[in-house]
XYZ file of C-alpha atoms in Angstrom:
785
model
C 126.628 93.723 99.804
C 129.884 93.568 98.195
C 133.305 91.576 97.902
C 136.324 92.892 96.242
C 139.892 91.945 95.176
C 142.457 93.309 93.785
C 144.806 90.252 92.067
C 148.118 90.561 90.503
C 149.619 89.277 87.635
C 152.978 88.321 86.915
C 152.853 90.978 83.659
C 150.355 94.312 82.698
C 147.557 96.415 85.166
C 146.280 94.864 88.409
C 142.291 93.970 87.917
C 139.645 93.394 90.148
C 137.167 90.064 91.152
C 134.169 91.626 92.637
C 131.367 89.173 94.113
C 127.454 91.774 94.462
C 124.892 90.659 96.075
C 121.436 92.001 95.183
C 118.678 93.763 97.432
C 116.328 91.119 97.309
C 113.655 93.222 94.866
C 116.340 93.818 92.335
C 117.494 89.795 91.940
C 117.972 88.282 88.565
C 115.955 85.665 89.115
C 114.750 84.501 85.365
C 115.937 84.184 82.344
C 114.692 87.143 80.892
C 117.048 89.656 83.554
C 120.088 86.980 82.844
C 119.521 87.821 78.956
C 119.085 92.087 79.882
C 122.291 92.134 82.006
C 124.321 89.280 80.381
C 125.542 88.825 76.834
C 127.427 85.886 74.960
C 127.056 87.279 71.648
C 128.382 89.641 69.028
C 125.939 92.605 69.109
C 125.191 94.122 65.726
C 127.489 96.333 64.110
C 124.507 98.586 62.411
C 122.492 98.829 65.807
C 125.279 99.341 68.425
C 128.992 99.672 66.267
C 130.946 100.860 69.097
C 129.802 97.910 71.539
C 130.204 95.805 67.997
C 133.896 97.401 68.154
C 134.826 96.924 72.564
C 133.255 93.615 72.472
C 135.430 92.042 68.984
C 138.703 94.052 70.919
C 138.000 93.488 74.411
C 135.962 90.473 74.497
C 136.724 88.057 72.346
C 138.627 84.196 74.260
C 141.346 83.385 71.624
C 140.263 81.669 69.219
C 142.635 78.541 70.090
C 141.544 74.695 69.403
C 142.276 73.619 65.936
C 142.268 76.534 64.057
C 144.937 78.099 67.239
C 146.763 75.035 68.950
C 149.849 77.486 70.140
C 147.209 79.528 71.970
C 148.129 80.072 75.676
C 144.746 78.774 76.981
C 145.318 74.609 75.354
C 146.619 72.116 77.727
C 146.634 68.131 76.603
C 145.072 69.744 73.194
C 142.566 71.491 74.804
C 140.801 74.494 76.032
C 141.749 74.551 79.510
C 138.748 77.489 79.387
C 136.343 75.362 77.731
C 136.226 77.617 74.354
C 134.685 77.440 72.020
C 131.138 77.216 73.852
C 127.967 75.291 71.980
C 125.883 77.174 70.786
C 122.254 77.750 72.395
C 119.095 79.477 71.211
C 118.147 79.888 74.621
C 118.964 80.664 78.211
C 119.052 77.496 80.577
C 118.724 78.530 84.522
C 121.197 76.746 86.850
C 123.210 73.869 85.276
C 125.226 72.905 88.037
C 124.677 75.539 89.803
C 125.572 78.147 86.421
C 123.174 79.764 84.146
C 123.809 78.194 79.595
C 123.531 81.301 78.333
C 122.382 82.491 74.829
C 124.376 81.986 71.783
C 123.219 81.840 68.859
C 124.071 80.798 65.928
C 124.864 83.555 63.323
C 127.010 84.553 60.293
C 130.734 84.597 61.983
C 132.624 87.423 61.516
C 136.397 88.465 60.440
C 138.620 89.324 63.726
C 142.133 89.662 62.645
C 143.379 86.746 60.635
C 140.513 84.147 62.324
C 136.820 84.078 61.843
C 135.054 84.133 64.682
C 131.582 84.363 65.542
C 128.962 84.217 69.020
C 130.998 80.888 70.873
C 133.690 82.460 71.691
C 132.521 85.716 73.124
C 132.973 86.054 76.640
C 130.249 86.925 78.988
C 129.461 90.663 79.426
C 127.454 93.192 80.166
C 127.142 96.161 77.958
C 126.905 98.859 79.352
C 129.882 98.396 81.536
C 131.366 97.475 78.117
C 130.407 101.000 76.573
C 131.664 103.156 79.067
C 134.657 101.147 80.785
C 136.208 100.346 77.282
C 137.813 97.210 78.649
C 138.060 93.926 79.420
C 134.928 92.824 82.005
C 133.598 89.887 82.295
C 130.101 89.382 83.849
C 128.349 86.312 85.240
C 125.717 85.351 87.065
C 126.222 83.328 89.968
C 122.469 82.634 91.693
C 123.142 79.617 93.295
C 125.314 78.661 96.648
C 126.666 76.419 95.071
C 128.984 79.193 92.732
C 128.679 81.804 95.724
C 130.908 79.783 97.984
C 133.159 78.721 95.036
C 133.704 82.300 94.127
C 134.011 83.256 97.884
C 137.283 81.271 98.040
C 138.578 82.599 94.611
C 138.147 86.230 95.240
C 140.157 84.707 98.168
C 142.671 82.688 96.514
C 145.830 84.538 96.697
C 148.647 85.760 95.133
C 151.172 83.356 93.380
C 154.012 81.763 96.038
C 156.515 79.346 95.496
C 158.543 77.505 97.688
C 162.054 77.128 97.977
C 164.716 74.725 99.402
C 167.720 75.391 101.384
C 169.481 72.488 102.452
C 173.873 73.324 103.654
C 176.130 71.407 101.320
C 176.603 68.351 103.318
C 174.023 68.398 106.178
C 172.432 65.111 106.448
C 169.953 66.439 109.415
C 167.956 69.770 108.517
C 164.767 71.122 110.659
C 162.032 71.153 107.234
C 160.432 73.936 109.156
C 163.204 76.228 109.018
C 164.796 75.110 106.019
C 161.477 76.073 103.579
C 160.970 79.574 103.136
C 158.099 81.479 100.757
C 159.548 82.938 97.872
C 157.237 85.760 95.715
C 157.313 87.781 92.571
C 156.215 91.283 92.613
C 155.786 92.656 89.058
C 155.715 96.676 89.183
C 152.341 97.100 89.155
C 152.013 95.547 92.564
C 154.492 97.431 94.121
C 153.418 100.830 92.872
C 149.747 99.201 93.985
C 151.372 98.745 97.719
C 153.596 101.712 98.347
C 150.976 104.017 97.304
C 148.424 101.998 99.784
C 145.824 101.682 97.682
C 143.441 99.415 99.187
C 144.123 95.270 97.756
C 140.220 94.139 99.671
C 137.101 95.369 100.912
C 134.063 94.175 101.969
C 130.623 96.110 102.697
C 129.991 94.300 106.076
C 132.088 94.132 108.808
C 131.746 90.173 110.032
C 132.781 89.585 114.188
C 133.876 86.066 114.847
C 131.910 84.614 118.116
C 133.474 82.637 120.359
C 131.968 79.044 121.490
C 134.201 77.032 124.146
C 133.284 74.897 126.717
C 133.789 75.971 130.439
C 137.168 77.022 131.525
C 138.242 75.416 127.811
C 138.516 78.854 125.974
C 141.808 78.363 123.635
C 144.516 80.618 124.696
C 147.645 82.098 122.920
C 151.269 81.805 124.957
C 154.713 81.679 123.873
C 157.197 78.711 124.914
C 157.894 79.411 128.784
C 155.331 81.499 129.509
C 152.249 78.601 130.024
C 151.515 79.963 133.796
C 151.498 83.486 132.925
C 148.926 82.826 129.889
C 147.099 81.234 132.069
C 146.679 83.790 134.146
C 145.723 86.745 132.078
C 143.287 84.087 130.469
C 141.577 84.156 133.884
C 140.992 88.130 134.339
C 140.013 88.063 130.070
C 136.841 87.532 129.247
C 136.223 86.196 125.715
C 132.799 87.422 123.237
C 131.233 84.605 124.736
C 131.651 85.021 128.779
C 131.248 89.154 128.288
C 127.736 87.660 126.722
C 126.921 86.566 130.252
C 127.436 89.415 131.566
C 125.988 91.661 129.531
C 122.956 89.436 129.768
C 122.957 89.790 133.355
C 123.800 93.519 133.879
C 121.646 94.926 131.260
C 117.782 94.204 130.449
C 118.105 95.460 127.020
C 119.732 92.503 125.671
C 117.593 89.581 126.903
C 116.059 89.327 123.473
C 118.566 89.206 121.074
C 120.707 85.876 120.154
C 124.406 85.453 120.745
C 125.152 85.520 116.457
C 123.160 88.933 116.548
C 124.861 90.947 119.707
C 127.289 92.574 116.798
C 124.931 94.282 115.217
C 123.414 95.941 118.557
C 126.620 96.142 120.941
C 130.608 96.327 119.730
C 132.692 94.260 121.571
C 135.936 96.369 123.558
C 139.077 94.129 123.508
C 141.089 96.174 125.735
C 137.848 95.392 128.424
C 136.726 92.573 127.196
C 133.374 94.039 127.425
C 129.890 94.510 125.146
C 129.027 98.020 124.560
C 125.815 99.718 123.056
C 126.622 101.191 119.940
C 125.918 104.266 119.493
C 125.286 103.944 115.371
C 125.601 101.785 113.087
C 125.366 98.176 113.257
C 123.488 97.122 109.828
C 126.004 95.937 108.316
C 127.750 94.097 110.981
C 126.791 90.499 110.810
C 127.776 88.250 113.725
C 129.785 83.951 112.883
C 129.683 81.054 115.167
C 132.687 79.410 113.503
C 131.812 75.990 112.441
C 132.181 73.190 114.763
C 132.477 69.347 113.651
C 130.450 67.121 114.973
C 133.383 65.171 116.084
C 133.882 67.989 119.129
C 130.053 67.005 119.964
C 129.825 69.146 123.116
C 130.983 72.685 121.946
C 128.587 70.908 118.236
C 125.712 71.147 120.374
C 126.451 74.229 122.854
C 126.828 76.376 119.090
C 123.463 74.753 118.510
C 121.870 75.935 121.868
C 123.898 79.496 121.412
C 122.319 79.412 117.817
C 118.579 79.896 119.636
C 118.616 80.820 123.680
C 118.257 84.119 123.857
C 119.863 86.294 127.127
C 121.296 83.931 129.256
C 123.608 84.517 132.027
C 126.022 81.076 132.300
C 126.846 77.578 130.584
C 124.439 76.728 133.390
C 121.406 78.489 132.430
C 122.329 76.832 128.764
C 122.475 73.479 130.200
C 118.824 74.435 131.930
C 115.958 73.098 129.937
C 112.426 73.893 131.038
C 113.286 74.209 134.759
C 116.015 71.069 134.094
C 119.780 71.512 134.973
C 120.612 68.890 131.973
C 124.535 67.136 133.063
C 125.412 67.848 128.630
C 124.323 70.012 125.982
C 123.471 67.071 123.942
C 120.954 66.450 126.659
C 119.834 70.483 126.917
C 119.607 70.164 122.613
C 117.108 66.469 123.546
C 115.480 68.388 126.002
C 114.400 70.948 122.896
C 113.151 68.434 120.180
C 116.747 69.278 118.372
C 118.299 66.000 118.090
C 115.982 63.035 116.549
C 114.774 60.234 118.667
C 110.704 59.991 120.100
C 110.744 62.273 122.901
C 109.216 65.188 121.094
C 106.641 62.606 119.652
C 106.355 61.530 123.299
C 105.863 65.451 124.848
C 102.896 66.045 121.814
C 100.835 63.334 123.043
C 101.417 63.970 127.070
C 100.908 67.849 126.039
C 97.227 67.336 123.879
C 95.754 64.350 126.245
C 95.552 67.983 129.099
C 93.221 69.409 126.956
C 92.108 67.725 124.185
C 89.071 63.878 123.649
C 90.429 60.616 123.041
C 89.376 61.101 119.600
C 91.650 63.877 118.735
C 94.752 62.444 120.262
C 94.204 59.667 117.842
C 94.499 61.739 114.917
C 97.592 63.424 115.677
C 98.633 59.730 116.655
C 98.267 58.823 113.059
C 99.436 62.121 111.897
C 102.442 61.275 113.795
C 103.247 58.262 112.682
C 102.405 59.732 109.174
C 104.572 62.711 108.635
C 106.901 62.422 112.075
C 109.448 59.911 111.380
C 109.301 57.904 114.727
C 111.745 55.178 115.345
C 109.626 53.142 117.958
C 105.913 53.387 117.061
C 104.953 50.169 119.434
C 106.516 52.257 122.112
C 104.471 55.210 121.739
C 101.120 53.259 121.866
C 102.251 51.120 124.629
C 103.414 55.185 126.580
C 100.140 56.484 126.006
C 97.663 54.015 125.349
C 95.702 54.635 127.912
C 94.799 58.297 127.061
C 94.405 56.846 123.367
C 91.670 54.676 124.740
C 89.958 55.856 127.434
C 86.343 56.982 125.508
C 86.574 53.192 124.640
C 87.238 51.995 127.840
C 84.623 53.829 129.818
C 81.830 52.603 127.027
C 83.091 48.870 126.507
C 85.768 47.597 129.257
C 89.634 47.760 129.588
C 89.655 44.439 127.414
C 88.288 45.936 123.926
C 88.273 49.091 124.693
C 92.093 48.827 123.119
C 91.008 47.026 119.915
C 88.313 49.520 119.423
C 91.234 52.043 119.698
C 93.077 50.540 117.365
C 90.159 50.247 114.478
C 89.677 54.085 115.065
C 93.341 54.268 114.273
C 93.854 52.069 111.803
C 90.668 54.034 109.716
C 92.840 57.560 109.747
C 96.275 55.487 108.680
C 94.899 54.872 105.639
C 94.637 58.228 104.556
C 98.753 57.993 105.203
C 99.234 54.685 103.036
C 99.850 53.267 106.401
C 98.136 50.002 108.599
C 98.519 48.695 111.602
C 100.797 45.436 110.359
C 103.328 48.445 108.826
C 104.168 49.946 111.803
C 104.098 46.750 113.710
C 101.483 48.043 116.538
C 98.754 44.728 117.651
C 96.111 44.110 114.918
C 92.521 44.045 115.552
C 90.460 41.268 116.561
C 87.235 42.014 116.905
C 84.340 40.185 114.518
C 83.516 42.469 111.527
C 80.108 43.247 113.270
C 82.143 44.868 116.245
C 84.033 46.730 113.471
C 81.687 48.327 111.916
C 79.796 49.411 115.137
C 82.560 50.975 116.362
C 83.365 53.136 112.881
C 79.495 54.057 112.972
C 80.475 55.417 116.988
C 83.531 57.453 115.584
C 80.865 58.750 112.934
C 78.516 59.038 115.247
C 80.760 60.837 118.104
C 81.079 63.268 115.390
C 77.844 64.552 113.610
C 77.177 65.703 117.506
C 80.101 67.522 117.565
C 79.560 69.020 114.264
C 75.920 68.890 113.253
C 76.107 71.450 110.442
C 78.860 70.103 108.701
C 76.912 66.621 108.270
C 75.163 68.832 105.916
C 78.236 70.333 103.813
C 79.527 67.758 101.143
C 82.543 65.786 103.028
C 84.936 64.140 101.167
C 86.565 67.067 99.246
C 90.149 65.942 98.925
C 93.573 67.270 96.642
C 94.373 65.614 94.026
C 97.656 64.991 95.159
C 96.572 62.893 98.033
C 93.881 60.489 96.289
C 95.881 59.678 93.837
C 99.155 60.040 95.147
C 101.121 62.248 92.854
C 104.518 62.935 93.145
C 105.478 66.302 93.838
C 108.062 66.288 91.617
C 106.505 65.631 87.571
C 108.302 64.952 84.706
C 106.661 63.441 81.146
C 106.844 60.105 82.571
C 105.883 60.599 86.457
C 103.893 57.750 87.766
C 101.264 57.852 90.798
C 102.425 55.974 94.037
C 99.236 53.851 94.280
C 99.885 50.418 94.518
C 96.996 48.141 92.952
C 94.832 45.772 95.328
C 94.758 48.120 97.975
C 91.776 50.406 100.034
C 92.838 53.246 97.592
C 92.777 51.429 94.759
C 89.868 49.504 95.242
C 87.738 53.381 95.710
C 88.760 54.675 92.398
C 87.498 51.474 90.753
C 84.500 51.963 92.503
C 83.668 55.044 91.372
C 81.853 56.415 88.827
C 82.944 60.226 88.516
C 85.768 62.181 89.484
C 85.230 66.353 89.860
C 88.539 68.091 89.571
C 88.040 71.995 90.326
C 90.572 73.855 89.439
C 91.781 71.917 86.765
C 93.871 75.286 85.184
C 96.714 75.507 87.751
C 97.294 71.505 87.796
C 100.628 70.954 85.455
C 99.592 68.679 82.180
C 101.996 66.035 83.802
C 99.813 65.555 86.813
C 97.101 64.163 84.366
C 99.068 62.466 82.834
C 100.107 60.900 85.594
C 96.992 60.054 86.572
C 95.661 59.203 83.355
C 98.444 56.231 83.357
C 97.497 55.009 87.301
C 93.841 54.974 85.985
C 94.311 53.006 82.880
C 96.529 50.529 85.351
C 93.842 50.000 87.644
C 91.386 49.407 85.206
C 93.012 47.196 82.689
C 91.626 49.947 80.087
C 93.755 51.617 77.506
C 90.941 54.578 77.246
C 91.784 57.666 78.828
C 91.497 57.886 82.685
C 90.855 53.985 82.206
C 87.199 55.124 80.981
C 86.139 56.999 84.373
C 84.190 60.283 83.484
C 86.289 62.646 84.556
C 84.851 65.994 85.084
C 87.428 69.251 85.231
C 86.512 72.796 86.686
C 87.927 76.008 85.868
C 89.159 78.744 83.841
C 92.504 79.117 81.755
C 91.865 82.998 81.648
C 93.176 82.734 85.617
C 95.966 81.087 87.002
C 97.965 78.807 84.890
C 100.738 76.065 86.844
C 103.470 77.462 88.549
C 106.746 76.808 86.760
C 109.759 77.982 89.159
C 111.733 80.125 87.146
C 110.442 79.874 84.010
C 109.348 81.965 80.719
C 105.931 81.984 79.324
C 105.975 79.634 77.555
C 107.130 76.722 79.643
C 104.101 77.995 82.092
C 101.900 77.427 79.033
C 103.317 74.425 77.618
C 103.003 72.979 81.334
C 99.194 73.438 80.102
C 96.412 70.561 80.280
C 94.717 72.598 77.104
C 98.644 72.366 75.153
C 98.638 68.566 75.382
C 96.395 65.794 73.001
C 94.680 64.922 75.742
C 92.937 67.746 75.628
C 91.154 66.319 72.585
C 89.494 64.173 74.026
C 87.753 66.048 76.699
C 83.795 67.260 76.244
C 84.017 71.073 76.228
C 81.125 72.774 78.488
C 80.356 76.517 78.192
C 79.315 78.680 81.246
C 77.150 81.409 79.962
C 75.826 83.297 82.794
C 77.522 83.972 85.730
C 75.127 83.349 89.047
C 76.856 84.470 91.644
C 78.410 88.224 90.557
C 75.472 90.899 91.649
C 73.460 93.132 89.701
C 75.308 96.042 89.712
C 78.838 93.648 88.702
C 77.890 92.745 85.735
C 80.153 95.429 83.544
C 82.969 94.402 85.698
C 82.312 90.454 85.699
C 82.348 90.859 81.659
C 85.294 93.671 81.768
C 87.134 90.712 83.212
C 86.524 88.589 81.380
C 87.770 91.064 77.800
C 90.871 90.836 79.737
C 90.914 87.128 79.335
C 90.513 87.457 75.679
C 92.275 90.146 75.233
C 89.578 91.852 73.987
C 90.933 94.844 75.534
C 94.423 95.943 74.295
C 97.617 95.642 75.201
C 97.355 98.108 77.455
C 95.039 97.870 80.415
C 93.195 100.659 82.219
C 92.279 99.632 85.702
C 89.154 101.370 86.987
C 89.350 103.500 89.833
C 87.594 101.662 92.267
C 90.770 98.839 92.229
C 93.074 101.193 93.192
C 92.177 103.521 96.179
C 94.530 106.025 97.445
C 96.018 102.982 100.302
C 98.753 104.447 101.969
C 99.068 101.347 104.256
C 96.850 97.913 102.903
C 97.035 96.687 106.953
C 96.259 99.519 108.505
C 93.601 99.483 105.719
C 92.381 96.437 106.473
C 92.425 95.237 109.590
C 93.083 98.538 112.040
C 89.294 98.669 112.903
C 89.124 94.954 114.092
C 89.702 94.058 117.809
C 91.444 91.063 118.177
C 90.029 90.194 121.334
C 87.279 89.542 120.805
C 86.242 89.250 116.389
C 84.528 86.183 115.686
C 85.962 84.436 112.974
C 83.490 84.984 110.168
C 84.989 88.632 110.267
C 88.265 87.962 109.826
C 87.320 84.914 107.370
C 86.435 87.669 104.666
C 89.443 89.516 104.595
C 93.061 89.192 103.057
C 95.474 91.063 101.505
C 97.222 89.460 98.227
C 100.882 89.616 97.058
C 102.436 88.477 93.870
C 105.343 87.279 96.337
C 105.881 85.064 99.286
C 108.241 87.303 100.935
C 106.078 90.569 100.374
C 102.977 87.892 101.897
C 105.077 87.470 104.926
C 106.298 91.377 105.737
C 102.560 91.521 105.876
C 101.606 88.896 107.862
C 104.132 89.932 110.337
C 103.103 93.056 110.516
C 99.516 92.423 110.904
C 100.245 89.747 113.512
C 101.853 93.259 115.666
C 98.287 94.863 115.770
C 97.208 91.540 117.645
C 96.901 92.251 121.225
C 98.771 89.516 123.519
C 102.259 87.440 123.984
C 104.324 86.133 121.148
C 105.005 82.616 120.615
C 108.756 81.585 118.614
C 108.438 78.616 117.162
C 112.059 78.329 116.061
C 112.738 74.809 113.721
C 115.631 72.484 113.242
C 117.083 72.234 110.069
C 119.952 69.657 109.031
C 121.377 68.348 105.234
C 120.023 65.363 104.218
C 123.700 63.906 103.715
C 125.828 61.263 105.541
C 128.563 62.855 104.549
C 130.359 65.175 107.603
C 131.936 67.626 105.614
C 128.419 68.980 103.548
C 127.787 69.368 107.699
C 130.433 71.722 107.641
C 129.995 73.594 104.528
C 126.437 74.521 105.169
C 126.424 75.401 109.113
C 123.078 75.499 110.421
C 122.703 79.112 110.798
C 122.846 79.322 106.666
C 119.589 76.634 106.335
C 118.086 78.580 109.326
C 118.546 81.891 106.618
C 116.717 80.232 104.068
C 112.540 80.040 103.419
C 111.667 78.008 100.801
C 108.094 77.674 98.752
C 105.951 75.463 100.697
C 108.289 75.396 103.703
C 106.912 77.224 107.177
C 109.784 80.359 108.129
C 112.606 79.142 111.051
C 111.038 81.238 113.679
C 107.446 80.961 113.260
C 105.312 83.517 115.033
C 102.225 82.954 116.478
C 99.369 84.531 118.469
C 96.363 83.754 119.980
C 93.822 83.765 117.369
C 95.825 84.689 114.164
C 94.595 83.225 111.308
C 97.121 80.557 110.299
C 97.317 78.134 106.423
C 98.288 74.587 106.565
C 101.383 73.410 104.136
C 100.686 70.006 104.095
C 97.855 67.502 103.638
C 97.868 66.266 107.032
C 94.490 65.020 106.952
C 92.257 65.183 104.069
C 89.663 63.355 104.910
C 89.246 65.577 108.075
C 89.366 69.136 105.525
C 93.539 69.180 106.792
C 94.694 69.819 103.437
C 97.142 72.234 101.775
C 96.061 75.465 102.075
C 93.025 75.245 104.621
C 93.035 78.771 106.552
C 92.969 77.229 110.687
C 92.730 80.508 113.458
C 94.961 79.372 116.499
C 93.272 78.496 119.643
C 96.203 77.360 121.873
C 99.574 77.590 121.669
C 102.128 74.450 123.384
C 105.918 73.776 123.504
C 105.004 70.877 120.914
C 101.057 71.149 120.428
C 99.543 73.462 118.668
C 96.021 73.907 118.408
C 93.653 75.039 115.963
C 89.955 75.338 114.868
C 88.520 75.511 111.258
C 87.874 79.360 109.562
C 84.054 78.519 110.340
C 84.756 77.692 114.137
C 82.738 74.413 114.461
C 85.491 71.865 114.005
C 89.292 71.586 116.268
C 92.343 70.380 115.401
C 95.774 69.729 116.653
C 98.889 70.468 114.630
C 102.150 68.254 115.524
C 106.369 69.755 114.366
C 106.394 67.208 111.230
C 109.751 67.280 108.943
C 109.142 69.301 105.752
C 111.794 69.226 102.646
C 111.132 71.726 100.156
C 110.174 70.129 97.200
C 111.683 72.196 94.405
C 114.577 74.615 95.589
C 117.824 75.626 93.498
C 120.362 74.360 96.099
C 122.922 72.120 95.114
C 121.729 69.526 98.680
C 118.608 68.779 100.543
C 117.503 69.972 103.252
C 114.692 68.927 105.843
C 113.095 71.247 108.739
C 111.903 69.707 111.534
C 108.538 72.848 112.437
C 104.789 72.862 112.445
C 103.498 73.014 108.951
C 101.679 76.385 109.138
C 102.011 80.291 107.827
C 100.365 83.498 108.939
C 97.259 83.801 106.407
C 96.772 87.271 106.740
C 98.859 87.926 103.682
C 98.600 85.193 100.849
C 99.876 85.151 97.733
C 97.631 84.819 94.485
C 98.616 82.029 93.148
C 97.760 80.673 97.310
C 94.312 82.258 97.136
C 92.812 80.525 93.993
C 89.843 78.487 95.397
C 90.255 79.929 98.863
C 86.248 81.891 99.642
C 86.259 84.904 101.478
């Protein structure tokens, strides 16, 4: 996409402000990309004399400051453009919304009567300078903060002045009539306007859609003609009321949301009707005006319009699951779009219809751990019967709730919570009875899952065991307190096995080292505990957001002094490889050791002629009868999340059955109402940061998904666990493990992205899963196919 605006100054020719939005495959994402397209340095005259001449002629600021205090840019002894800039050896990304560009310290050159260096160079693109031989300032504006500022800047308008006209001797005057707008029109601007050249242009058409309450559409009228204006308004439809009529008469519009309708229909202002487009629509954007929360009913109506398709009236929007709500706020509440505990009550009520009490208690613990419940005791009281049903049947109505609470207490430890912290009734049972209750739970699990009992149980992620923070730095500490159950378990632990260690940032190891030293009061590495690391540094290293190769390597444990404390054991034989794969395995090791040279020639079997990987891998599957084991061994690996999501949605189309779409609720994490207006909800809906599910989560029964959070690590529900969907409810999703031996309930939970380049934090209320027919190479590490 693009926009441009022509601006005129009091002298010289017109100039343009152009804002370009690049295609996703061409976006500038790394520091190397920035350095490739934008330069802030003087070119070498020996290698490119023409570019050097253009830069020194057109792209040198001032100079100003102490060497030229009379420069026009000087304000109160300072340059208003902040020149000279600081020297910088490497480009730094996203500092307050903008990069700090590389300006290396080099020998000064003589330009006119001044000696200048890279600190005075205005940002430029070498190709554009050589193409046009003119002053062209090029900058990267990759953050939302900078883009929003630039949109306002390019449309800031021409210079203007105000003139006050007052009659001599007159004491009373009309201020509005006395002030007129004064403009200075230069000769270049006059020429431009007389020739009817474009003053602005954009690649996309933006259609403003009405958001108004019933019988409250805005009316424009002249004084004295109010009655006639009301009569005309009663006969004319707005874009909203016309959308209702369209849904009544055109079934093909039922699956199109109000904001997307301009892509497929044109609003005819003469007839005030939506008409189907004959062509185009790709470059049309529908926009709902931002509504302040102070105008509450319009605000909640807007929320509903962003989600509900096919509405035929305001009453239809107010109707939720057959219940007609009184207000739009109540309708939002029924949809689960507002904060409150109703969604958790609905989730437990749904689950109680088809799940065992044991599964309900696990769901209750998840909701308490992730769900930001406002009144946990009330949640327990209202659902106590279904949560205690098995224990009441086994023991009695008096002691059954105590056994259930004892089980919940055990489940809550995974979230560093307790009954006391949640203000739930404490368990008043003898220790022997509590042990028996826990034994009953284990016994019940063993009966339901005899195969799993033979496997290694207790595997956990490092983040959940040690409470490693998500945002790490060199001084990070683990959020695990002494004298807790988790701390006692670590103190009793003799051996810690840490798999896929090369993928973990060195700051995580340092945080665990500090934790164990604090707990054990021992200054030996890791508090004297035996740490067994597993992994291969020739595989995937820690992921650094837009990090260079240097930063990625520096984040590895192998580059830290702590690595010298480890005793290295090298595997000499691949026990899992077949005899026919020995050569291929040796070839992979040579690549890891860089013995194959700088250019790698893939074997022919690595790139067969696959036109469509989805068709190649999934077209032969009968999804109506496929077994989990057949799906388990198939996955398409990609480099990035965007491509993975495209493939997943394509595979989902192959599957039979009805598609269920779960729309998330996004909200800015700020108390400032201005932030709510600055970043509207539909903008948040368009974001899918790493580690978050999409705003529109599309699922079918039988599809494979991947968990995005550690919901219950001790039960195998870890970040990266693959599951198969077995039931889709409005507030609950039921899934079973990929081997089909265990069933889980997954609720909606609030999710906050750990790393973004956004100038704000936002929260997404959604099921913490993604489709997993395809996944990134990084996410596939540790998976078994």
